[in-house]
Structures are given as structure tokens and as C-alpha cells.
Amino acid sequence: MRRCLKPETMERCWTRNWTFKVRLKGHRLIWECWRFGLLFAMCFVVETAHGNLPPRFLIDGQTEIVLRLKEGAATPVGSRIYHLHGFDPDDDPLRFGIRDQVGSEIFQIENVGKNEADIFLKKELDREVKDEYSLVLTLTDGHLGEGNFITQSLLLLVEDVNDNEPIFKPYQPTISIREDSAPYILTTVEATDQDEGPYGQVVYSLQELDGDDNMFSITTVNGKGIIRLIGQLDYEHKFLYQLRVMAVDRSNNERVNTATAAILVKVLDVEDQPPEFVVATPVTRISEDAQIGTPVLQVKAVDGDRGINNHITYSITQGSQGCFDIDANSGVVYTLKRLDRESSHNSNGAYILEIMV
Ligand SMILES: [Ca+2]
Ligand SMILES: [Ca+2]
Ligand SMILES: [Ca+2]
Ligand SMILES: [Ca+2]
């Protein structure tokens, strides 16, 4: 440029310089335009994405859907347990679903129309297995992107039904007690019931199977049945009691469930009874010429305490006048010497013997 001294030469140089600058600016212009176009395209894409408005659940201003359903047959499998509504500002068709989690398998969602769905029960509810389900419902309008959903929590509370019977824990089925026992606690039984509240509370009653004597009682204390001996036993009167214990739950507005337990009470004999004669011939006759050792009669006695059955021994305590004796083991009375009907030892030929066992 320093060599362009003449004005026209300078003008030409300036023109070239300007043209160069314009050319330079032209490239930048193209670049800027291209960059602007890219930005515009990106903005357009973003704008298009943001152009969708998300759907929402319509649940009357609640934050959580809470359902209360009775367990068992009271809520049959296949029941429609809830009806869902959704809203989309763009009027997109909606799809409801349920997030896969523990417990979600018992529900089934069926979409109805454009923006509704029904929730059905697929499996019977059992409060004693699971008493509540905390679930997450999903909703999409198809424009939220893969795996993206609007969510809504649903809490299902399973209400109790009296569907369990009391079950007795292992107990002592046979109990032996002495007949001279004073009143005391014989044993304690317990039955458990899985239901809730009164449906699971157990009360006990007692029945004696072949009699109505008030020999035993039962009281319910802290869910247990305390069985007491309250009467005076007598082995010789009765030595076996068959008790039936009934456990009943406290249901007062539904069916009542029961369970029974059988207890056998064996009374042990105590020595409190004298022996008893079971065979005692009141009168017998014998010839006065009978040989010594001739059997005259036989008595038989047993122990009054039948459960003990001690060995019985016999003896003559009075009236033999030296003429009779008795076999201590067999109870056979026999002559000790020759008899004389006219003897002064007897009265009119008769002897009155007193035999003791
Ligand atoms: Ca939408
Ligand atoms: Ca019950
Ligand atoms: Ca129950
Ligand atoms: Ca006895």
C-alpha cells in the first residue's frame, strides 16, 4: 500500500481492500447464517419436545388413593376395585399402568377409552398374609419418552374378616390326679386365632361329657384357659372324667369360630375304703360226723379301694369254739375237730362265726 502514491492507485487499492473485507465478511455471514440455522433447528426440536404438555391423574385433589377392601370372599377375585381418570391438556390418548413391585401382581389394569382405566383384583386378599399394599400407578401420553411416566401412589388396606378358627397349642391330653386332691389348678390350655381384634380373641368353656357335676371349671385369663379342680373327687364313685374344652372367638357380628380340645382326667385311688365281702353264705349245714378238715363254706372279699386291690387275708375272730378255722388266703372255712351237735359249745347245733378280712 505504501507504493500506491497516486490517488487513483490508492483508490484501486482501497477498493480491493474493501472487496477483500466484504469477501471476508461474506464467509462469516455464511457461517453465521449456518450457525443460526442449526440453532434454529435445535430450538425447533426442543420447542417441539416442550410443546407436549404432560397428562395427570384426576383424583379429586387427594395426594394418595386409599382403598379399604375386605379380605377373602368378601372381595371376589375379578372385582373392579377402582376406576381411574386421567387428563391430558393436548388431548393425547392415555395409558395407565402399575409399577412392577412386590404385591403388584394381584392387580390388573385395563385401559378404558381414551383417558380412563379400571383396576381389577386378580388374587384373593388375605389379611393374615398381607394387610396392606403400597403401589405406584403410572400414566403416560406416549410423549414422555421411554420409561418416563407420571406416577400416583395407591394404598390398599385389607380389612379383617373372621375367617380363622382358634387353634389349640399342644396340651396335656391325659391328666392323673389323686382322689384326695384339694381344689387346685389342673392344667392350662391356650388356643390362638390369627384374626384381628375380637375376631382373634379367644374365650374358653368347659363341658364334662358324661355328667353335669361341677367337678371342674375353666376361666379365661390373658387368652389362656385355666382348668381347675373345684369339687371333691371320689375314685369309688367315678374314676374317669372326659372334659371337652371349647375355644370360641369373640366375634359378635359375624360367624363365630370354635375349636375343641379333649382332656381325660384319671382319678388315682387312695386307700380310704375297707374291704368288702362279695361272697358270704349266711347259713350252711354240715354233718356232725364230718372228717376233720372238711370245708364248711367259703367267703370272698375284695379291697374297697378298687384301684389299689390289696391282697385280702381272712381270719375268724369270734364263735369258732375251737371247732373251725379259715384259710387266710382262700377264705375257705374248715373243721378243726369232730363236731358234736349236742355239745354245750354251740346253741342248738349252730355256730355263729365272725370272719374278718
Ligand atoms: Ca400430552
Ligand atoms: Ca377368628
Ligand atoms: Ca381374618
Ligand atoms: Ca379309695
Tab-separated table of N, CA, C and O in Angstrom, residues 109-214:
chain	number	residue	atom	x	y	z
A	109	ILE	N	-54.640	-53.860	35.429
A	109	ILE	CA	-55.204	-52.595	34.955
A	109	ILE	C	-55.656	-52.756	33.519
A	109	ILE	O	-54.918	-53.289	32.683
A	110	GLU	N	-56.862	-52.345	33.272
A	110	GLU	CA	-57.368	-52.382	31.897
A	110	GLU	C	-57.760	-50.971	31.501
A	110	GLU	O	-58.610	-50.348	32.144
A	111	ASN	N	-57.098	-50.472	30.442
A	111	ASN	CA	-57.405	-49.132	29.968
A	111	ASN	C	-58.755	-49.126	29.277
A	111	ASN	O	-59.094	-50.046	28.526
A	112	VAL	N	-59.495	-48.090	29.563
A	112	VAL	CA	-60.850	-47.977	29.003
A	112	VAL	C	-60.923	-46.643	28.269
A	112	VAL	O	-60.650	-45.585	28.850
A	113	GLY	N	-61.258	-46.686	26.984
A	113	GLY	CA	-61.419	-45.455	26.211
A	113	GLY	C	-60.115	-44.678	26.134
A	113	GLY	O	-59.020	-45.239	26.173
A	114	LYS	N	-60.239	-43.364	26.080
A	114	LYS	CA	-59.076	-42.518	25.825
A	114	LYS	C	-58.326	-42.132	27.090
A	114	LYS	O	-57.109	-41.975	27.095
A	115	ASN	N	-59.066	-41.996	28.202
A	115	ASN	CA	-58.392	-41.463	29.395
A	115	ASN	C	-58.919	-42.071	30.704
A	115	ASN	O	-58.946	-41.416	31.728
A	116	GLU	N	-59.334	-43.332	30.639
A	116	GLU	CA	-59.805	-43.996	31.853
A	116	GLU	C	-59.238	-45.408	31.916
A	116	GLU	O	-58.783	-45.949	30.910
A	117	ALA	N	-59.313	-45.983	33.116
A	117	ALA	CA	-58.862	-47.371	33.286
A	117	ALA	C	-59.541	-47.961	34.520
A	117	ALA	O	-59.930	-47.229	35.434
A	118	ASP	N	-59.668	-49.288	34.516
A	118	ASP	CA	-60.218	-49.996	35.673
A	118	ASP	C	-59.106	-50.807	36.319
A	118	ASP	O	-58.254	-51.367	35.620
A	119	ILE	N	-59.157	-50.876	37.651
A	119	ILE	CA	-58.223	-51.766	38.362
A	119	ILE	C	-59.035	-52.959	38.862
A	119	ILE	O	-60.057	-52.786	39.534
A	120	PHE	N	-58.591	-54.141	38.500
A	120	PHE	CA	-59.261	-55.374	38.911
A	120	PHE	C	-58.382	-56.149	39.893
A	120	PHE	O	-57.156	-56.034	39.861
A	121	LEU	N	-59.051	-56.946	40.723
A	121	LEU	CA	-58.335	-57.802	41.668
A	121	LEU	C	-58.110	-59.159	41.015
A	121	LEU	O	-59.058	-59.801	40.555
A	122	LYS	N	-56.841	-59.596	40.970
A	122	LYS	CA	-56.521	-60.859	40.291
A	122	LYS	C	-56.404	-62.037	41.251
A	122	LYS	O	-56.459	-63.191	40.854
A	123	LYS	N	-56.143	-61.714	42.528
A	123	LYS	CA	-55.898	-62.789	43.506
A	123	LYS	C	-56.627	-62.442	44.792
A	123	LYS	O	-56.764	-61.258	45.123
A	124	GLU	N	-57.076	-63.456	45.517
A	124	GLU	CA	-57.831	-63.199	46.744
A	124	GLU	C	-56.940	-62.540	47.805
A	124	GLU	O	-55.782	-62.915	47.978
A	125	LEU	N	-57.528	-61.588	48.503
A	125	LEU	CA	-56.802	-60.902	49.577
A	125	LEU	C	-56.849	-61.749	50.842
A	125	LEU	O	-57.861	-62.381	51.137
A	126	ASP	N	-55.760	-61.747	51.586
A	126	ASP	CA	-55.712	-62.469	52.856
A	126	ASP	C	-54.976	-61.582	53.864
A	126	ASP	O	-53.759	-61.448	53.803
A	127	ARG	N	-55.741	-60.969	54.739
A	127	ARG	CA	-55.147	-60.018	55.677
A	127	ARG	C	-54.073	-60.669	56.538
A	127	ARG	O	-53.099	-60.031	56.948
A	128	GLU	N	-54.265	-61.973	56.829
A	128	GLU	CA	-53.311	-62.647	57.700
A	128	GLU	C	-51.979	-62.908	56.981
A	128	GLU	O	-50.986	-63.254	57.615
A	129	VAL	N	-51.966	-62.778	55.671
A	129	VAL	CA	-50.714	-62.916	54.901
A	129	VAL	C	-50.127	-61.534	54.627
A	129	VAL	O	-48.942	-61.295	54.825
A	130	LYS	N	-50.965	-60.594	54.173
A	130	LYS	CA	-50.500	-59.232	53.867
A	130	LYS	C	-51.664	-58.285	54.099
A	130	LYS	O	-52.731	-58.473	53.531
A	131	ASP	N	-51.446	-57.314	54.973
A	131	ASP	CA	-52.583	-56.454	55.345
A	131	ASP	C	-52.575	-55.098	54.649
A	131	ASP	O	-53.520	-54.327	54.812
A	132	GLU	N	-51.509	-54.794	53.880
A	132	GLU	CA	-51.586	-53.575	53.078
A	132	GLU	C	-50.666	-53.643	51.866
A	132	GLU	O	-49.654	-54.340	51.871
A	133	TYR	N	-51.089	-52.957	50.830
A	133	TYR	CA	-50.322	-52.903	49.574
A	133	TYR	C	-50.077	-51.443	49.246
A	133	TYR	O	-51.020	-50.655	49.169
A	134	SER	N	-48.816	-51.074	49.088
A	134	SER	CA	-48.464	-49.718	48.710
A	134	SER	C	-47.954	-49.775	47.269
A	134	SER	O	-46.898	-50.342	47.004
A	135	LEU	N	-48.736	-49.236	46.367
A	135	LEU	CA	-48.446	-49.416	44.942
A	135	LEU	C	-48.203	-48.085	44.246
A	135	LEU	O	-48.583	-47.031	44.760
A	136	VAL	N	-47.565	-48.157	43.079
A	136	VAL	CA	-47.340	-46.947	42.274
A	136	VAL	C	-48.008	-47.151	40.912
A	136	VAL	O	-47.670	-48.075	40.177
A	137	LEU	N	-48.971	-46.268	40.616
A	137	LEU	CA	-49.644	-46.311	39.318
A	137	LEU	C	-48.868	-45.426	38.355
A	137	LEU	O	-48.262	-44.435	38.763
A	138	THR	N	-48.870	-45.790	37.092
A	138	THR	CA	-48.144	-44.998	36.097
A	138	THR	C	-49.117	-44.503	35.034
A	138	THR	O	-50.152	-45.121	34.797
A	139	LEU	N	-48.720	-43.374	34.413
A	139	LEU	CA	-49.564	-42.781	33.380
A	139	LEU	C	-48.656	-42.141	32.334
A	139	LEU	O	-47.689	-41.463	32.669
A	140	THR	N	-48.991	-42.355	31.072
A	140	THR	CA	-48.231	-41.687	30.006
A	140	THR	C	-49.163	-41.309	28.861
A	140	THR	O	-50.196	-41.955	28.651
A	141	ASP	N	-48.739	-40.242	28.167
A	141	ASP	CA	-49.498	-39.846	26.974
A	141	ASP	C	-48.759	-40.281	25.723
A	141	ASP	O	-49.103	-39.891	24.616
A	142	GLY	N	-47.683	-41.064	25.916
A	142	GLY	CA	-46.922	-41.561	24.782
A	142	GLY	C	-45.829	-40.606	24.316
A	142	GLY	O	-45.083	-40.929	23.402
A	143	HIS	N	-45.716	-39.420	24.964
A	143	HIS	CA	-44.713	-38.441	24.537
A	143	HIS	C	-43.713	-38.136	25.644
A	143	HIS	O	-43.001	-37.151	25.564
A	144	LEU	N	-43.711	-38.939	26.694
A	144	LEU	CA	-42.834	-38.614	27.829
A	144	LEU	C	-41.456	-39.244	27.686
A	144	LEU	O	-40.579	-39.002	28.494
A	145	GLY	N	-41.293	-40.063	26.663
A	145	GLY	CA	-40.005	-40.722	26.479
A	145	GLY	C	-40.026	-42.097	27.120
A	145	GLY	O	-40.790	-42.351	28.063
A	146	GLU	N	-39.166	-42.943	26.595
A	146	GLU	CA	-39.110	-44.339	27.038
A	146	GLU	C	-38.867	-44.422	28.559
A	146	GLU	O	-37.923	-43.825	29.055
A	147	GLY	N	-39.721	-45.157	29.263
A	147	GLY	CA	-39.529	-45.371	30.704
A	147	GLY	C	-39.926	-44.199	31.576
A	147	GLY	O	-39.763	-44.255	32.793
A	148	ASN	N	-40.444	-43.131	30.991
A	148	ASN	CA	-40.888	-41.984	31.793
A	148	ASN	C	-42.409	-42.025	31.959
A	148	ASN	O	-43.126	-42.243	30.982
A	149	PHE	N	-42.822	-41.807	33.202
A	149	PHE	CA	-44.252	-41.845	33.493
A	149	PHE	C	-44.603	-40.776	34.512
A	149	PHE	O	-43.754	-40.345	35.297
A	150	ILE	N	-45.845	-40.400	34.517
A	150	ILE	CA	-46.414	-39.650	35.638
A	150	ILE	C	-46.850	-40.724	36.626
A	150	ILE	O	-47.405	-41.749	36.208
A	151	THR	N	-46.568	-40.559	37.916
A	151	THR	CA	-46.896	-41.616	38.873
A	151	THR	C	-47.898	-41.132	39.914
A	151	THR	O	-48.043	-39.928	40.161
A	152	GLN	N	-48.540	-42.109	40.516
A	152	GLN	CA	-49.552	-41.823	41.534
A	152	GLN	C	-49.533	-42.978	42.528
A	152	GLN	O	-49.606	-44.146	42.128
A	153	SER	N	-49.430	-42.681	43.821
A	153	SER	CA	-49.399	-43.778	44.804
A	153	SER	C	-50.813	-44.224	45.157
A	153	SER	O	-51.750	-43.425	45.164
A	154	LEU	N	-50.911	-45.504	45.413
A	154	LEU	CA	-52.193	-46.103	45.806
A	154	LEU	C	-51.935	-47.001	47.015
A	154	LEU	O	-51.033	-47.840	46.989
A	155	LEU	N	-52.698	-46.778	48.071
A	155	LEU	CA	-52.550	-47.600	49.279
A	155	LEU	C	-53.813	-48.429	49.446
A	155	LEU	O	-54.920	-47.884	49.518
A	156	LEU	N	-53.637	-49.755	49.477
A	156	LEU	CA	-54.784	-50.642	49.701
A	156	LEU	C	-54.661	-51.237	51.096
A	156	LEU	O	-53.671	-51.904	51.418
A	157	LEU	N	-55.650	-50.961	51.920
A	157	LEU	CA	-55.679	-51.527	53.273
A	157	LEU	C	-56.650	-52.703	53.274
A	157	LEU	O	-57.803	-52.557	52.864
A	158	VAL	N	-56.164	-53.867	53.711
A	158	VAL	CA	-57.003	-55.068	53.716
A	158	VAL	C	-57.693	-55.172	55.070
A	158	VAL	O	-57.032	-55.225	56.107
A	159	GLU	N	-59.013	-55.180	55.031
A	159	GLU	CA	-59.775	-55.230	56.288
A	159	GLU	C	-60.034	-56.676	56.698
A	159	GLU	O	-60.224	-57.550	55.858
A	160	ASP	N	-60.083	-56.867	58.011
A	160	ASP	CA	-60.191	-58.220	58.553
A	160	ASP	C	-61.608	-58.772	58.463
A	160	ASP	O	-62.590	-58.054	58.565
A	161	VAL	N	-61.657	-60.083	58.268
A	161	VAL	CA	-62.900	-60.845	58.316
A	161	VAL	C	-62.617	-61.995	59.276
A	161	VAL	O	-61.481	-62.465	59.359
A	162	ASN	N	-63.626	-62.437	60.005
A	162	ASN	CA	-63.395	-63.534	60.963
A	162	ASN	C	-63.339	-64.862	60.216
A	162	ASN	O	-64.296	-65.626	60.201
A	163	ASP	N	-62.209	-65.128	59.604
A	163	ASP	CA	-62.091	-66.329	58.773
A	163	ASP	C	-61.093	-67.336	59.342
A	163	ASP	O	-60.723	-68.282	58.668
A	164	ASN	N	-60.674	-67.121	60.575
A	164	ASN	CA	-59.766	-68.085	61.209
A	164	ASN	C	-60.379	-68.672	62.470
A	164	ASN	O	-61.000	-67.948	63.254
A	165	GLU	N	-60.169	-69.966	62.625
A	165	GLU	CA	-60.635	-70.634	63.845
A	165	GLU	C	-59.500	-70.616	64.868
A	165	GLU	O	-58.329	-70.605	64.490
A	166	PRO	N	-59.881	-70.634	66.139
A	166	PRO	CA	-58.817	-70.770	67.143
A	166	PRO	C	-58.136	-72.130	66.965
A	166	PRO	O	-58.774	-73.091	66.541
A	167	ILE	N	-56.860	-72.172	67.241
A	167	ILE	CA	-56.115	-73.443	67.148
A	167	ILE	C	-55.419	-73.673	68.490
A	167	ILE	O	-54.681	-72.807	68.970
A	168	PHE	N	-55.672	-74.838	69.069
A	168	PHE	CA	-55.053	-75.149	70.358
A	168	PHE	C	-53.565	-75.424	70.187
A	168	PHE	O	-53.154	-76.146	69.275
A	169	LYS	N	-52.800	-74.846	71.080
A	169	LYS	CA	-51.388	-75.214	71.144
A	169	LYS	C	-51.319	-76.599	71.789
A	169	LYS	O	-52.265	-77.011	72.461
A	170	PRO	N	-50.203	-77.325	71.605
A	170	PRO	CA	-50.110	-78.656	72.223
A	170	PRO	C	-50.424	-78.593	73.721
A	170	PRO	O	-49.991	-77.661	74.407
A	171	TYR	N	-51.207	-79.544	74.174
A	171	TYR	CA	-51.611	-79.562	75.582
A	171	TYR	C	-51.537	-80.997	76.082
A	171	TYR	O	-51.381	-81.939	75.296
A	172	GLN	N	-51.694	-81.148	77.392
A	172	GLN	CA	-51.597	-82.468	78.008
A	172	GLN	C	-52.952	-83.162	77.875
A	172	GLN	O	-53.919	-82.723	78.515
A	173	PRO	N	-53.061	-84.213	77.080
A	173	PRO	CA	-54.394	-84.806	76.847
A	173	PRO	C	-54.887	-85.688	77.988
A	173	PRO	O	-56.077	-85.916	78.120
A	174	THR	N	-53.962	-86.201	78.800
A	174	THR	CA	-54.368	-87.061	79.916
A	174	THR	C	-53.725	-86.558	81.203
A	174	THR	O	-52.518	-86.330	81.249
A	175	ILE	N	-54.553	-86.414	82.213
A	175	ILE	CA	-54.040	-85.918	83.491
A	175	ILE	C	-54.499	-86.876	84.584
A	175	ILE	O	-55.660	-87.277	84.617
A	176	SER	N	-53.572	-87.261	85.447
A	176	SER	CA	-53.919	-88.148	86.562
A	176	SER	C	-53.856	-87.355	87.858
A	176	SER	O	-52.883	-86.633	88.108
A	177	ILE	N	-54.915	-87.501	88.680
A	177	ILE	CA	-54.912	-86.810	89.971
A	177	ILE	C	-55.429	-87.736	91.064
A	177	ILE	O	-56.284	-88.586	90.828
A	178	ARG	N	-54.890	-87.587	92.241
A	178	ARG	CA	-55.314	-88.399	93.389
A	178	ARG	C	-56.723	-88.010	93.779
A	178	ARG	O	-57.111	-86.845	93.699
A	179	GLU	N	-57.460	-88.996	94.250
A	179	GLU	CA	-58.848	-88.703	94.614
A	179	GLU	C	-58.942	-87.800	95.840
A	179	GLU	O	-59.954	-87.160	96.058
A	180	ASP	N	-57.869	-87.723	96.625
A	180	ASP	CA	-57.931	-86.875	97.824
A	180	ASP	C	-57.340	-85.486	97.570
A	180	ASP	O	-57.029	-84.759	98.508
A	181	SER	N	-57.191	-85.111	96.270
A	181	SER	CA	-56.611	-83.796	95.950
A	181	SER	C	-57.546	-82.671	96.402
A	181	SER	O	-58.763	-82.749	96.219
A	182	ALA	N	-56.920	-81.630	96.971
A	182	ALA	CA	-57.687	-80.429	97.304
A	182	ALA	C	-57.859	-79.636	95.999
A	182	ALA	O	-57.112	-79.845	95.054
A	183	PRO	N	-58.847	-78.729	95.925
A	183	PRO	CA	-59.024	-77.928	94.707
A	183	PRO	C	-57.725	-77.242	94.306
A	183	PRO	O	-57.029	-76.679	95.153
A	184	TYR	N	-57.365	-77.331	93.039
A	184	TYR	CA	-56.134	-76.718	92.553
A	184	TYR	C	-56.204	-76.573	91.034
A	184	TYR	O	-57.139	-77.055	90.392
A	185	ILE	N	-55.182	-75.887	90.482
A	185	ILE	CA	-55.130	-75.697	89.019
A	185	ILE	C	-54.610	-76.973	88.386
A	185	ILE	O	-53.477	-77.399	88.631
A	186	LEU	N	-55.458	-77.560	87.581
A	186	LEU	CA	-55.150	-78.845	86.968
A	186	LEU	C	-54.183	-78.663	85.798
A	186	LEU	O	-53.157	-79.327	85.690
A	187	THR	N	-54.533	-77.752	84.917
A	187	THR	CA	-53.694	-77.507	83.738
A	187	THR	C	-54.144	-76.205	83.068
A	187	THR	O	-55.188	-75.653	83.409
A	188	THR	N	-53.335	-75.742	82.123
A	188	THR	CA	-53.670	-74.532	81.364
A	188	THR	C	-53.604	-74.856	79.876
A	188	THR	O	-52.665	-75.512	79.425
A	189	VAL	N	-54.620	-74.421	79.152
A	189	VAL	CA	-54.619	-74.631	77.699
A	189	VAL	C	-54.595	-73.261	77.021
A	189	VAL	O	-54.960	-72.255	77.631
A	190	GLU	N	-54.155	-73.257	75.768
A	190	GLU	CA	-54.154	-71.992	75.033
A	190	GLU	C	-54.454	-72.259	73.565
A	190	GLU	O	-53.886	-73.160	72.954
A	191	ALA	N	-55.361	-71.455	73.033
A	191	ALA	CA	-55.658	-71.520	71.596
A	191	ALA	C	-55.394	-70.143	71.009
A	191	ALA	O	-55.706	-69.129	71.629
A	192	THR	N	-54.798	-70.117	69.834
A	192	THR	CA	-54.522	-68.827	69.183
A	192	THR	C	-55.385	-68.693	67.934
A	192	THR	O	-55.754	-69.682	67.306
A	193	ASP	N	-55.706	-67.451	67.629
A	193	ASP	CA	-56.562	-67.155	66.476
A	193	ASP	C	-55.896	-66.014	65.720
A	193	ASP	O	-55.598	-64.968	66.296
A	194	GLN	N	-55.649	-66.215	64.447
A	194	GLN	CA	-54.858	-65.253	63.666
A	194	GLN	C	-55.599	-63.965	63.327
A	194	GLN	O	-54.990	-63.008	62.859
A	195	ASP	N	-56.896	-63.958	63.531
A	195	ASP	CA	-57.644	-62.750	63.177
A	195	ASP	C	-57.294	-61.601	64.114
A	195	ASP	O	-56.608	-61.774	65.119
A	196	GLU	N	-57.854	-60.431	63.739
A	196	GLU	CA	-57.506	-59.198	64.439
A	196	GLU	C	-58.589	-58.858	65.461
A	196	GLU	O	-59.760	-59.191	65.262
A	197	GLY	N	-58.221	-58.173	66.516
A	197	GLY	CA	-59.194	-57.661	67.487
A	197	GLY	C	-60.049	-58.775	68.068
A	197	GLY	O	-59.549	-59.886	68.302
A	198	PRO	N	-61.338	-58.511	68.262
A	198	PRO	CA	-62.212	-59.522	68.865
A	198	PRO	C	-62.274	-60.817	68.051
A	198	PRO	O	-62.439	-61.891	68.619
A	199	TYR	N	-62.098	-60.700	66.740
A	199	TYR	CA	-62.121	-61.909	65.904
A	199	TYR	C	-60.975	-62.856	66.268
A	199	TYR	O	-61.022	-64.036	65.961
A	200	GLY	N	-59.955	-62.325	66.889
A	200	GLY	CA	-58.795	-63.140	67.217
A	200	GLY	C	-58.655	-63.403	68.711
A	200	GLY	O	-57.698	-64.024	69.149
A	201	GLN	N	-59.630	-62.886	69.492
A	201	GLN	CA	-59.577	-63.117	70.944
A	201	GLN	C	-60.400	-64.353	71.292
A	201	GLN	O	-61.489	-64.543	70.765
A	202	VAL	N	-59.850	-65.152	72.179
A	202	VAL	CA	-60.456	-66.457	72.460
A	202	VAL	C	-60.976	-66.524	73.899
A	202	VAL	O	-60.298	-66.076	74.820
A	203	VAL	N	-62.178	-67.076	74.047
A	203	VAL	CA	-62.689	-67.374	75.391
A	203	VAL	C	-62.959	-68.881	75.469
A	203	VAL	O	-63.219	-69.514	74.450
A	204	TYR	N	-62.903	-69.398	76.680
A	204	TYR	CA	-62.979	-70.849	76.854
A	204	TYR	C	-64.202	-71.255	77.664
A	204	TYR	O	-64.661	-70.525	78.546
A	205	SER	N	-64.706	-72.436	77.334
A	205	SER	CA	-65.761	-73.025	78.167
A	205	SER	C	-65.443	-74.507	78.314
A	205	SER	O	-64.668	-75.071	77.534
A	206	LEU	N	-66.059	-75.112	79.319
A	206	LEU	CA	-65.726	-76.498	79.665
A	206	LEU	C	-66.997	-77.314	79.785
A	206	LEU	O	-68.009	-76.844	80.306
A	207	GLN	N	-66.916	-78.539	79.280
A	207	GLN	CA	-68.058	-79.432	79.369
A	207	GLN	C	-67.544	-80.797	79.805
A	207	GLN	O	-66.523	-81.269	79.286
A	208	GLU	N	-68.274	-81.409	80.749
A	208	GLU	CA	-67.903	-82.759	81.164
A	208	GLU	C	-68.843	-83.708	80.444
A	208	GLU	O	-70.057	-83.574	80.531
A	209	LEU	N	-68.275	-84.640	79.662
A	209	LEU	CA	-69.076	-85.356	78.673
A	209	LEU	C	-70.174	-86.249	79.236
A	209	LEU	O	-71.248	-86.325	78.686
A	210	ASP	N	-69.916	-86.965	80.319
A	210	ASP	CA	-70.976	-87.865	80.798
A	210	ASP	C	-71.382	-87.502	82.225
A	210	ASP	O	-71.290	-88.309	83.133
A	211	GLY	N	-71.787	-86.309	82.408
A	211	GLY	CA	-72.247	-85.887	83.725
A	211	GLY	C	-72.340	-84.382	83.768
A	211	GLY	O	-71.822	-83.686	82.901
A	212	ASP	N	-73.005	-83.904	84.772
A	212	ASP	CA	-73.145	-82.456	84.884
A	212	ASP	C	-72.624	-81.970	86.237
A	212	ASP	O	-72.927	-80.883	86.679
A	213	ASP	N	-71.870	-82.843	86.877
A	213	ASP	CA	-71.376	-82.446	88.199
A	213	ASP	C	-70.297	-81.371	88.064
A	213	ASP	O	-69.470	-81.406	87.163
A	214	ASN	N	-70.346	-80.446	88.963
A	214	ASN	CA	-69.407	-79.328	88.904
A	214	ASN	C	-68.090	-79.694	89.568
A	214	ASN	O	-67.750	-79.213	90.637
